[in-house]
CSV table of C-alpha atoms in Angstrom, one decimal:
chain,number,residue,atom,x,y,z
A,1,MET,CA,228.1,-80.5,-62.9
A,2,ALA,CA,226.4,-78.4,-64.2
A,3,MET,CA,226.0,-74.4,-63.7
A,4,ASP,CA,222.5,-74.4,-61.9
A,5,GLU,CA,223.6,-77.1,-59.6
A,6,GLY,CA,226.3,-76.9,-56.3
A,7,GLU,CA,227.9,-74.6,-54.5
A,8,ARG,CA,229.7,-73.1,-57.2
A,9,GLY,CA,226.5,-73.0,-59.8
A,10,ILE,CA,223.1,-71.0,-59.4
A,11,ALA,CA,222.2,-72.9,-56.2
A,12,GLY,CA,225.3,-71.3,-54.5
A,13,VAL,CA,225.4,-67.4,-55.3
A,14,ILE,CA,221.9,-67.4,-54.0
A,15,ALA,CA,223.1,-69.4,-50.3
A,16,ALA,CA,225.5,-67.1,-49.8
A,17,GLU,CA,222.7,-63.3,-50.7
A,18,GLN,CA,221.2,-65.6,-48.4
A,19,ARG,CA,224.7,-66.0,-46.1
A,20,ARG,CA,224.7,-62.2,-46.1
A,21,GLY,CA,221.0,-61.5,-45.6
A,22,GLU,CA,221.3,-63.2,-43.0
A,23,ALA,CA,224.5,-61.7,-41.7
A,24,LEU,CA,223.3,-58.2,-41.7
A,25,VAL,CA,220.1,-58.9,-39.5
A,26,ALA,CA,222.7,-60.6,-37.0
A,27,ARG,CA,225.2,-57.9,-36.8
A,28,ASP,CA,227.5,-60.7,-37.9
A,29,PHE,CA,230.5,-58.8,-39.2
A,30,ALA,CA,232.9,-61.9,-39.3
A,31,THR,CA,230.8,-63.5,-41.5
A,32,LEU,CA,229.7,-59.6,-44.1
A,33,ARG,CA,233.8,-59.7,-44.1
A,34,THR,CA,234.1,-62.8,-46.0
A,35,LEU,CA,231.1,-62.6,-48.5
A,36,VAL,CA,231.8,-58.6,-49.6
A,37,ALA,CA,235.0,-58.2,-51.7
A,38,PRO,CA,237.7,-56.5,-50.3
A,39,ASP,CA,237.3,-54.5,-53.6
A,40,ILE,CA,232.9,-53.9,-53.9
A,41,THR,CA,231.8,-51.0,-55.3
A,42,HIS,CA,228.2,-50.6,-53.0
A,43,THR,CA,225.4,-48.0,-53.9
A,44,HIS,CA,222.9,-47.5,-51.8
A,45,THR,CA,219.7,-46.6,-52.2
A,46,ARG,CA,220.3,-43.5,-51.6
A,47,GLY,CA,222.2,-43.0,-54.3
A,48,VAL,CA,226.6,-42.9,-52.2
A,49,THR,CA,228.7,-45.2,-53.6
A,50,ASP,CA,231.1,-46.9,-50.6
A,51,ASP,CA,233.7,-48.8,-51.1
A,52,PHE,CA,234.8,-51.7,-49.1
A,53,ASP,CA,235.6,-49.6,-45.6
A,54,GLY,CA,232.6,-47.1,-46.5
A,55,TYR,CA,230.2,-50.0,-46.1
A,56,PHE,CA,231.5,-51.3,-43.2
A,57,ARG,CA,231.1,-48.1,-41.8
A,58,PHE,CA,227.4,-47.9,-42.8
A,59,VAL,CA,226.6,-51.3,-41.8
A,60,GLU,CA,228.4,-51.1,-38.6
A,61,GLN,CA,227.6,-47.9,-37.0
A,62,ASP,CA,224.7,-46.3,-39.4
A,63,ILE,CA,222.1,-48.6,-39.5
A,64,ALA,CA,220.6,-51.8,-38.2
A,65,PHE,CA,219.5,-54.1,-40.5
A,66,LEU,CA,216.2,-55.8,-38.5
A,67,GLU,CA,215.1,-57.9,-41.5
A,68,ALA,CA,216.2,-58.8,-44.9
A,69,SER,CA,214.6,-60.5,-47.1
A,70,ARG,CA,214.4,-61.1,-51.4
A,71,GLY,CA,211.9,-61.5,-53.9
A,72,PRO,CA,212.1,-64.2,-56.5
A,73,LEU,CA,215.7,-63.9,-57.9
A,74,ASP,CA,217.8,-63.7,-61.9
A,75,VAL,CA,221.1,-64.9,-61.7
A,76,ARG,CA,223.0,-65.4,-64.7
A,77,ILE,CA,226.7,-67.5,-64.9
A,78,SER,CA,229.7,-66.6,-67.0
A,79,GLY,CA,232.8,-68.2,-66.5
A,80,ASP,CA,233.9,-66.8,-62.9
A,81,ILE,CA,231.3,-64.2,-62.7
A,82,ALA,CA,227.5,-64.2,-61.3
A,83,VAL,CA,225.0,-61.5,-62.6
A,84,MET,CA,222.2,-61.4,-59.7
A,85,THR,CA,218.9,-59.4,-60.5
A,86,GLY,CA,215.7,-59.4,-57.8
A,87,THR,CA,213.8,-57.2,-55.5
A,88,MET,CA,214.7,-56.8,-51.9
A,89,ASP,CA,212.7,-55.8,-48.5
A,90,ASN,CA,213.8,-54.5,-45.6
A,91,LEU,CA,213.3,-53.3,-42.8
A,92,VAL,CA,216.2,-51.0,-41.3
A,93,LEU,CA,216.5,-48.7,-38.1
A,94,PRO,CA,219.1,-45.4,-38.6
A,95,ARG,CA,221.1,-45.3,-36.2
A,96,GLY,CA,219.8,-41.5,-34.6
A,97,ARG,CA,216.0,-43.2,-35.4
A,98,GLU,CA,213.5,-44.3,-32.8
A,99,GLU,CA,211.2,-46.2,-36.1
A,100,PRO,CA,212.1,-48.0,-38.1
A,101,ILE,CA,211.7,-47.8,-41.9
A,102,ARG,CA,210.9,-50.5,-44.6
A,103,THR,CA,212.6,-50.4,-47.9
A,104,ARG,CA,211.7,-51.7,-51.1
A,105,ALA,CA,213.6,-52.2,-53.7
A,106,GLN,CA,215.2,-53.3,-56.4
A,107,ALA,CA,218.7,-54.5,-56.8
A,108,LEU,CA,222.0,-55.4,-59.8
A,109,GLN,CA,224.6,-57.7,-57.8
A,110,VAL,CA,227.9,-58.8,-59.2
A,111,TRP,CA,229.3,-61.6,-57.9
A,112,ALA,CA,232.9,-63.5,-58.2
A,113,TRP,CA,234.5,-66.9,-57.5
A,114,ARG,CA,237.8,-66.4,-55.5
A,115,ASP,CA,238.9,-68.3,-53.0
A,116,GLY,CA,236.6,-71.3,-52.5
A,117,GLY,CA,233.5,-68.7,-53.2
A,118,TRP,CA,231.4,-66.0,-54.1
A,119,ARG,CA,232.0,-63.2,-53.3
A,120,MET,CA,230.4,-59.4,-54.0
A,121,ILE,CA,232.0,-57.4,-55.9
A,122,ALA,CA,229.6,-54.3,-57.0
A,123,PHE,CA,226.0,-53.8,-55.6
A,124,GLN,CA,223.3,-51.2,-56.7
A,125,SER,CA,219.6,-51.0,-55.9
A,126,THR,CA,217.2,-48.5,-56.8
A,127,ASN,CA,213.6,-47.4,-54.4
A,128,LEU,CA,210.5,-49.0,-55.8
A,129,PRO,CA,207.4,-47.0,-55.6
A,130,ALA,CA,205.6,-47.6,-52.0
C-alpha cells in the first residue's frame, strides 16, 4: 500500500485530525484521549505549553469549541512519524465570556503511529493576522 493511502498513510493522518476536531466540538473527551498521546507537548496560540493533563484541563474546563475546521493540510510521513501543517479556523467560547471568539492560526502538528493508530505528540499554533 502506498504511503498516501489507507489508515497508516497520509489519508489516515488527515482522518485522525478530522476526528480530533469533531471530538473537540462534541466535547467527546474519550475519543480525544485516544488521539492525543500521553507525552503530548501542546503549545497554544497564546504561547502557553501544556502537557497531557494541562491540555485536557484546558479543553474540558477553560474553553468550548463551537466550530473547528482546517484549511488544506500538508502531510509528510517518515517511518512512524507524520508532520502536518496547515491553517485552522476555530470558533471558541472561553470560560467567563458571553460571546464566542473566532481564531485563525497556522498549526504544526507531529503525529506518531502507535498501538495501531495515529497519536498527536506535538502541536504548535501561531495566530494569523485578521
